[in-house]
Coordinates of C-alpha atoms in Angstrom, one line a residue:
Chain N
M1 CA 174.8 202.6 12.4
L2 CA 172.8 202.9 15.6
L3 CA 175.5 201.1 17.7
Y4 CA 178.2 203.4 16.4
N5 CA 176.2 206.5 17.2
L6 CA 175.4 205.3 20.7
S7 CA 179.0 204.4 21.5
C8 CA 180.0 207.8 20.1
L9 CA 177.4 209.2 22.4
D10 CA 179.1 207.6 25.4
Q11 CA 182.4 208.9 24.4
T12 CA 181.0 212.4 23.9
M13 CA 179.3 212.3 27.2
S14 CA 182.6 211.6 28.9
G15 CA 184.1 214.6 27.2
K16 CA 186.0 213.2 24.3
M17 CA 185.7 214.6 20.8
C18 CA 183.2 213.0 18.4
S19 CA 181.9 213.7 15.0
S20 CA 179.3 216.4 15.1
S21 CA 175.6 216.9 15.9
S22 CA 174.6 213.2 15.3
S23 CA 175.7 212.7 18.9
V24 CA 173.4 215.5 20.0
I25 CA 170.5 213.8 18.0
Q26 CA 171.3 210.5 19.7
A27 CA 171.4 212.1 23.1
Q28 CA 168.1 213.8 22.4
K29 CA 166.6 210.5 21.4
L30 CA 167.8 209.0 24.7
V31 CA 166.2 211.8 26.6
D32 CA 163.0 211.5 24.7
Q33 CA 162.9 207.8 25.4
L34 CA 163.5 208.2 29.1
R35 CA 160.8 210.9 29.2
V36 CA 158.3 208.3 27.8
E37 CA 159.4 205.7 30.4
A38 CA 159.4 208.1 33.3
S39 CA 155.8 209.2 32.5
M40 CA 154.1 205.9 33.2
E41 CA 151.9 205.4 36.2
R42 CA 153.3 202.7 38.5
F43 CA 151.3 200.5 40.8
K44 CA 152.3 199.1 44.2
I45 CA 153.9 195.6 44.2
S46 CA 151.7 194.6 47.1
L47 CA 148.7 194.9 44.8
T48 CA 150.3 193.7 41.5
A49 CA 151.9 190.6 43.1
A50 CA 148.7 189.7 44.8
D51 CA 146.9 189.9 41.5
L52 CA 149.4 187.6 39.9
V53 CA 149.0 185.1 42.8
Q54 CA 145.2 185.3 42.3
Y55 CA 145.5 184.5 38.6
C56 CA 147.5 181.4 39.3
Q57 CA 145.1 180.3 42.0
E58 CA 142.0 180.9 39.8
H59 CA 143.5 178.8 37.0
R60 CA 145.2 176.0 39.0
R61 CA 142.4 173.5 38.6
S62 CA 142.5 173.8 34.8
D63 CA 146.3 173.5 34.6
P64 CA 146.9 169.9 33.5
L65 CA 150.5 170.0 34.5
L66 CA 149.5 170.8 38.1
T67 CA 146.5 168.6 38.4
G68 CA 147.9 165.6 36.5
I69 CA 146.3 163.9 33.5
A70 CA 144.4 160.6 33.5
A71 CA 146.2 158.0 31.4
S72 CA 143.0 157.5 29.3
S73 CA 142.9 161.2 28.3
N74 CA 146.6 161.8 27.9
P75 CA 147.2 162.7 24.3
F76 CA 151.0 162.2 24.4
K77 CA 150.9 158.8 26.2
D78 CA 151.5 155.9 23.9
K79 CA 148.5 153.7 24.0
K80 CA 149.4 150.1 24.7
T81 CA 147.1 147.5 23.3
C82 CA 145.8 144.6 25.4
L83 CA 146.4 141.1 24.4
I84 CA 143.9 138.5 25.5
L85 CA 145.9 135.3 25.9
Chain X
M1 CA 182.3 222.9 19.4
A2 CA 181.9 224.5 22.8
A3 CA 178.2 225.1 22.1
E4 CA 177.7 221.5 21.2
K5 CA 179.6 220.4 24.4
A6 CA 177.3 222.6 26.4
E7 CA 174.3 221.0 24.7
M8 CA 175.6 217.5 25.3
D9 CA 176.2 218.3 29.0
A10 CA 172.7 219.6 29.3
L11 CA 171.3 216.5 27.7
K12 CA 173.4 214.3 29.9
K13 CA 172.2 216.1 33.0
E14 CA 168.6 215.6 31.8
C15 CA 169.2 211.9 31.2
D16 CA 170.7 211.4 34.7
G17 CA 167.7 213.3 36.1
L18 CA 165.2 211.2 34.3
R19 CA 167.0 207.9 35.3
A20 CA 166.9 209.1 38.9
Q21 CA 163.2 209.9 38.6
I22 CA 162.4 206.5 37.2
E23 CA 164.3 204.8 40.0
A24 CA 162.5 206.9 42.6
A25 CA 159.2 206.1 41.1
R26 CA 160.0 202.3 41.1
K27 CA 161.1 202.5 44.7
A28 CA 158.0 204.3 45.7
V29 CA 155.8 201.4 44.7
N30 CA 158.2 198.8 46.0
D31 CA 156.1 198.1 49.1
G32 CA 156.0 194.3 49.0
S33 CA 157.3 191.2 47.2
M34 CA 156.1 188.1 45.4
S35 CA 157.3 186.0 48.3
A36 CA 155.1 188.0 50.7
A37 CA 152.1 187.8 48.4
A38 CA 152.6 184.1 47.9
S39 CA 153.2 183.3 51.6
G40 CA 149.7 182.0 52.0
V41 CA 149.7 179.9 48.9
A42 CA 150.1 176.1 49.2
S43 CA 153.3 174.6 47.8
V44 CA 153.0 172.6 44.6
G45 CA 155.2 169.9 46.0
R46 CA 157.6 168.0 43.8
V47 CA 156.5 168.2 40.1
Q48 CA 157.4 164.9 38.5
L49 CA 156.5 164.7 34.8
K50 CA 157.1 161.6 32.7
L51 CA 158.8 161.4 29.4
R52 CA 156.0 160.4 27.0
K53 CA 157.7 160.5 23.6
T54 CA 161.1 161.1 22.1
L55 CA 160.8 162.5 18.6
K56 CA 163.7 161.3 16.5
G57 CA 164.3 162.5 13.0
H58 CA 166.7 165.5 13.0
L59 CA 170.3 164.8 12.2
A60 CA 171.9 167.8 13.9
K61 CA 171.4 170.2 16.7
I62 CA 167.8 171.4 17.2
Y63 CA 167.7 175.2 17.7
A64 CA 164.0 176.0 17.9
M65 CA 160.5 174.6 18.2
H66 CA 157.0 176.1 18.2
W67 CA 153.6 174.6 19.0
S68 CA 150.7 175.0 16.6
A69 CA 147.6 176.6 18.0
D70 CA 145.9 173.3 17.8
S71 CA 148.1 171.9 20.6
R72 CA 148.8 168.8 18.5
Q73 CA 151.2 169.8 15.7
M74 CA 154.6 171.2 16.4
V75 CA 157.4 172.5 14.1
S76 CA 161.1 172.1 14.9
A77 CA 164.2 173.5 13.3
S78 CA 167.6 171.9 13.1
Q79 CA 170.9 172.9 11.7
D80 CA 170.6 169.8 9.6
G81 CA 168.8 172.2 7.3
K82 CA 165.3 171.1 7.8
L83 CA 162.1 172.1 9.5
L84 CA 160.0 169.1 10.6
I85 CA 156.3 169.3 11.4
W86 CA 155.2 166.7 13.8
D87 CA 151.9 165.2 14.9
C88 CA 152.7 165.0 18.6
F89 CA 149.8 162.6 19.4
T90 CA 151.3 159.9 17.2
G91 CA 154.9 161.0 17.0
N92 CA 154.7 161.0 13.2
K93 CA 156.4 163.5 10.9
L94 CA 153.9 165.2 8.7
V95 CA 156.0 167.6 6.6
A96 CA 159.7 168.2 6.0
V97 CA 160.7 171.6 4.8
P98 CA 164.2 171.8 3.3
L99 CA 165.9 175.1 4.1
K100 CA 168.0 177.2 1.7
S101 CA 170.3 178.0 4.6
A102 CA 171.0 175.3 7.2
W103 CA 172.0 177.9 9.9
V104 CA 168.5 178.2 11.3
M105 CA 167.9 179.8 14.8
S106 CA 164.2 180.3 15.0
V107 CA 160.9 178.8 13.8
A108 CA 157.3 179.8 14.2
F109 CA 153.9 178.3 13.4
A110 CA 151.1 180.7 12.2
P111 CA 148.0 180.6 14.4
S112 CA 146.0 179.4 11.3
G113 CA 148.3 176.4 10.9
N114 CA 148.8 177.2 7.2
L115 CA 152.2 178.8 7.4
V116 CA 155.5 178.3 9.2
A117 CA 158.5 180.7 9.2
S118 CA 162.2 180.3 9.9
G119 CA 165.4 182.2 9.8
G120 CA 168.9 182.4 11.2
L121 CA 172.4 183.3 10.1
D122 CA 171.1 184.1 6.6
N123 CA 169.4 187.3 8.1
I124 CA 166.2 186.4 6.3
C125 CA 162.8 185.3 7.6
T126 CA 161.4 182.8 5.1
V127 CA 157.7 182.0 5.3
Y128 CA 156.4 178.7 3.9
N129 CA 152.9 177.5 3.0
I130 CA 152.8 174.0 4.4
K131 CA 149.3 173.3 3.2
A132 CA 150.4 173.1 -0.4
A133 CA 151.1 169.7 -2.0
S134 CA 154.8 170.3 -1.1
P135 CA 156.0 173.1 1.1
K136 CA 156.1 176.3 -1.0
T137 CA 158.2 179.4 -0.1
L138 CA 155.7 182.3 0.2
R139 CA 158.0 185.2 1.2
E140 CA 161.6 185.9 1.9
L141 CA 161.7 188.8 4.3
D142 CA 165.1 190.3 3.7
A143 CA 166.0 193.6 5.4
H144 CA 167.7 192.7 8.7
T145 CA 171.4 193.3 8.7
G146 CA 172.0 190.7 11.4
Y147 CA 170.9 187.2 12.2
L148 CA 167.3 186.3 12.8
S149 CA 167.0 185.1 16.4
C150 CA 163.2 184.9 16.8
C151 CA 160.0 185.2 14.7
R152 CA 156.3 185.1 15.7
F153 CA 153.2 185.3 13.5
L154 CA 150.4 187.7 14.4
S155 CA 148.3 186.2 11.6
D156 CA 148.7 184.9 8.1
T157 CA 149.4 188.5 7.0
E158 CA 151.8 189.8 9.7
I159 CA 154.9 188.6 11.4
L160 CA 157.3 190.0 14.0
T161 CA 161.0 189.3 13.9
A162 CA 163.9 189.9 16.3
S163 CA 167.5 190.2 15.0
G164 CA 171.1 190.3 15.9
D165 CA 171.1 193.8 14.2
T166 CA 169.5 195.0 17.5
T167 CA 166.1 195.7 16.0
C168 CA 162.7 194.0 15.9
C169 CA 160.5 194.4 12.9
L170 CA 156.8 194.0 12.0
W171 CA 156.3 192.8 8.4
D172 CA 153.4 192.8 6.1
L173 CA 153.3 189.4 4.5
E174 CA 151.1 190.5 1.6
T175 CA 153.7 193.0 0.4
G176 CA 156.8 191.4 1.9
K177 CA 157.7 194.8 3.3
Q178 CA 158.6 196.2 6.7
K179 CA 155.7 198.0 8.4
V180 CA 157.3 199.0 11.7
I181 CA 160.9 198.9 12.8
F182 CA 161.5 198.8 16.6
T183 CA 164.9 200.3 17.5
N184 CA 166.1 200.9 21.0
H185 CA 168.2 197.9 22.1
I186 CA 171.9 198.3 22.0
G187 CA 172.7 194.6 21.8
D188 CA 171.5 191.7 19.6
C189 CA 167.8 191.0 20.1
M190 CA 167.6 187.3 21.1
S191 CA 164.0 186.7 21.8
L192 CA 160.5 188.1 21.5
A193 CA 157.0 187.3 22.8
L194 CA 153.5 188.7 21.8
S195 CA 151.1 189.9 24.5
P196 CA 147.9 187.9 24.8
D197 CA 145.9 190.9 23.6
M198 CA 148.4 191.4 20.6
N199 CA 148.7 195.1 21.3
T200 CA 152.2 194.9 22.6
F201 CA 155.3 192.6 22.5
I202 CA 158.4 192.1 24.6
S203 CA 162.0 191.6 23.5
G204 CA 165.1 190.4 25.3
A205 CA 168.5 191.3 24.1
C206 CA 172.3 190.9 24.7
D207 CA 172.3 194.3 26.3
S208 CA 170.7 192.4 29.3
L209 CA 167.5 194.5 29.0
A210 CA 163.9 193.5 28.3
K211 CA 161.7 196.0 26.5
L212 CA 158.0 196.4 26.1
W213 CA 156.9 197.8 22.8
D214 CA 153.6 199.2 21.4
L215 CA 153.1 197.2 18.2
R216 CA 151.3 199.9 16.2
E217 CA 153.1 203.0 17.4
G218 CA 156.6 201.4 17.2
A219 CA 157.5 202.9 20.5
C220 CA 159.4 201.3 23.4
K221 CA 157.1 201.8 26.5
Q222 CA 159.1 200.2 29.3
T223 CA 162.6 198.9 29.9
F224 CA 163.4 196.2 32.5
S225 CA 166.9 195.8 33.8
G226 CA 168.5 193.5 36.4
H227 CA 170.1 190.8 34.4
T228 CA 173.8 190.9 34.1
S229 CA 174.1 189.1 30.8
D230 CA 172.3 188.3 27.5
I231 CA 168.6 187.6 27.9
N232 CA 168.0 184.5 25.7
A233 CA 164.3 183.8 26.5
I234 CA 161.3 185.8 27.2
S235 CA 157.6 185.1 27.8
F236 CA 154.4 186.8 28.9
F237 CA 152.6 185.6 32.0
Q238 CA 149.1 184.5 30.7
S239 CA 147.3 187.5 32.2
G240 CA 149.5 189.8 30.2
N241 CA 150.5 191.8 33.3
A242 CA 153.9 190.2 33.9
I243 CA 156.9 188.9 31.9
I244 CA 159.4 186.2 32.6
T245 CA 163.0 186.4 31.3
G246 CA 165.8 183.8 31.1
S247 CA 169.5 184.8 30.8
D248 CA 173.1 183.7 30.4
D249 CA 173.6 185.0 33.9
C250 CA 171.9 181.7 35.0
Q251 CA 168.8 183.4 36.4
C252 CA 165.2 183.8 35.4
K253 CA 163.3 186.8 36.5
M254 CA 159.6 187.9 36.7
Y255 CA 158.9 191.6 36.1
D256 CA 155.4 193.0 36.7
L257 CA 154.5 195.5 33.9
R258 CA 152.3 197.6 36.2
S259 CA 154.9 198.0 38.9
D260 CA 157.6 198.4 36.2
Q261 CA 160.2 196.2 38.1
E262 CA 161.4 192.8 39.0
V263 CA 159.2 191.1 41.5
I264 CA 161.0 187.8 41.9
C265 CA 164.2 186.1 40.8
Y266 CA 164.6 182.4 40.1
Q267 CA 168.2 181.4 41.0
D268 CA 169.9 178.5 42.6
A269 CA 173.5 178.3 43.8
S270 CA 173.9 174.9 42.2
L271 CA 172.8 176.1 38.8
N272 CA 175.8 177.5 36.9
A273 CA 174.4 177.2 33.4
G274 CA 172.8 179.8 31.2
V275 CA 169.1 179.8 30.5
T276 CA 168.3 179.1 26.8
S277 CA 164.6 178.9 26.7
L278 CA 161.4 179.1 28.9
A279 CA 157.7 178.3 28.8
L280 CA 154.9 178.6 31.4
S281 CA 152.3 176.1 32.3
S282 CA 148.7 177.2 31.5
S283 CA 148.0 178.8 34.9
G284 CA 151.4 180.5 35.0
R285 CA 152.3 178.6 38.2
L286 CA 155.1 176.5 36.7
I287 CA 158.1 177.8 34.7
F288 CA 159.9 175.3 32.5
A289 CA 163.4 176.7 31.8
G290 CA 165.9 175.0 29.5
Y291 CA 169.5 175.3 30.6
D292 CA 173.0 174.7 29.1
D293 CA 173.4 171.9 31.7
F294 CA 171.3 169.6 29.5
N295 CA 168.2 169.9 31.8
C296 CA 164.9 171.7 31.9
H297 CA 164.4 172.9 35.4
I298 CA 160.9 173.5 36.8
W299 CA 160.3 176.6 39.0
D300 CA 157.3 177.5 41.1
S301 CA 156.7 181.0 39.7
L302 CA 155.1 182.3 42.9
K303 CA 157.5 180.9 45.5
G304 CA 160.7 181.0 43.5
E305 CA 161.6 177.5 44.3
K306 CA 162.9 174.8 42.1
V307 CA 160.2 172.1 42.1
G308 CA 161.3 169.6 39.5
V309 CA 163.6 168.7 36.6
L310 CA 163.2 167.2 33.2
S311 CA 166.3 165.1 32.6
G312 CA 167.1 163.0 29.6
H313 CA 168.8 165.1 27.0
D314 CA 172.4 164.5 26.2
N315 CA 173.2 168.0 25.3
R316 CA 172.0 171.6 25.9
V317 CA 168.2 172.1 26.0
S318 CA 167.9 174.8 23.3
C319 CA 164.1 175.2 23.2
T320 CA 161.1 174.7 25.3
G321 CA 157.4 175.0 24.7
V322 CA 154.0 174.4 26.2
P323 CA 151.0 174.1 23.9
D324 CA 148.0 176.4 24.3
D325 CA 145.9 173.7 26.0
G326 CA 148.7 173.2 28.6
M327 CA 148.7 169.4 28.2
G328 CA 152.5 169.0 28.2
V329 CA 155.9 170.4 27.7
C330 CA 158.2 169.9 24.7
T331 CA 161.9 170.2 25.0
G332 CA 164.3 170.3 22.1
S333 CA 168.0 169.8 22.3
W334 CA 171.4 170.0 20.6
D335 CA 171.3 166.2 21.0
S336 CA 169.0 166.3 18.0
F337 CA 165.9 165.0 19.8
L338 CA 162.7 166.5 21.0
K339 CA 161.0 165.1 24.1
L340 CA 157.4 165.4 25.2
W341 CA 156.6 165.4 28.9
N342 CA 153.5 165.5 31.1

């Protein structure tokens, strides 16, 4: 239903005839949604990217896939048994 | 009719104006890049993980997998019509859940470990109690009018679903009813991820857009564009301030939620395969992305460089997951195997 209305909306917006005020309702919904998205406060990438970098750096020592895992404490490694010959 | 055309023209003008306003606002904060911010960061070098286990048991393509919160158990779903719950420390199968419909596309483990959910071309999200003597169907959540592409538990009483009917939905498991329906995508929803603080979630769809939603209000708060094809995979960066997407356009992207735009793109001229799945290492520094080329490529999330590859599958890597303790990566494939790497 929604897909039909939105494609109808595109057609209407390009000037072709379409069935009634459901297109107007859809267009209004689009405007309302864009208003919500337009209203947010945005922060500079220089700051936000630096913050993401900082997060990675702060957590790097506790990231096992970065630091490596000792064989003895590796939960996925198959433990081989030793045979004394 | 003329009055309606005039109204439509006015609304179209307002739409165009708002889109221009959003673009201008994004441009205004575009004063840097991730490359610049990461220029002083040491390289991770070559990341070489070893194959630790190959989990054999499924008889057909694996479509989805999800780690338990205990970082030990994992559930996988295959179009052989079964869910398998594995103990990844031993490689043993713990539980087999036979599915009513074999056409499964998604699987999820509840944080409690008591429940799993799955769904696919049957349009239904079925929730199972796996702690019972034998797996018991708890709920059949049947309201989507399209396939179930993704599901994630918030708790034992709430679950989020994404569907080919272009909507996402929050369900109450006690009543089996829909609580909130999230509509705004104009293409099949393919993937979703919950924010670390559980107040929001993100969805990726075939309209090439990623959207951020307020879980309780039901409203779409932000829309991220840039991909040129279906977004198949989506994940939150651990801090909750950024999201990573993977697409059929062969690229992954990171979008910062506060800047409301893309901050880095992960692409390689030699990579001509779509991204099917992705997961981050616990610090967020490494992105494990599964591709149609049978490999899982590893990206340095900050520098945008390919730093490794997990090779070994004989068919498309369809799902990827890192457990909460970050101790490894699991890849699942159409070759019917799951592999554990670290």
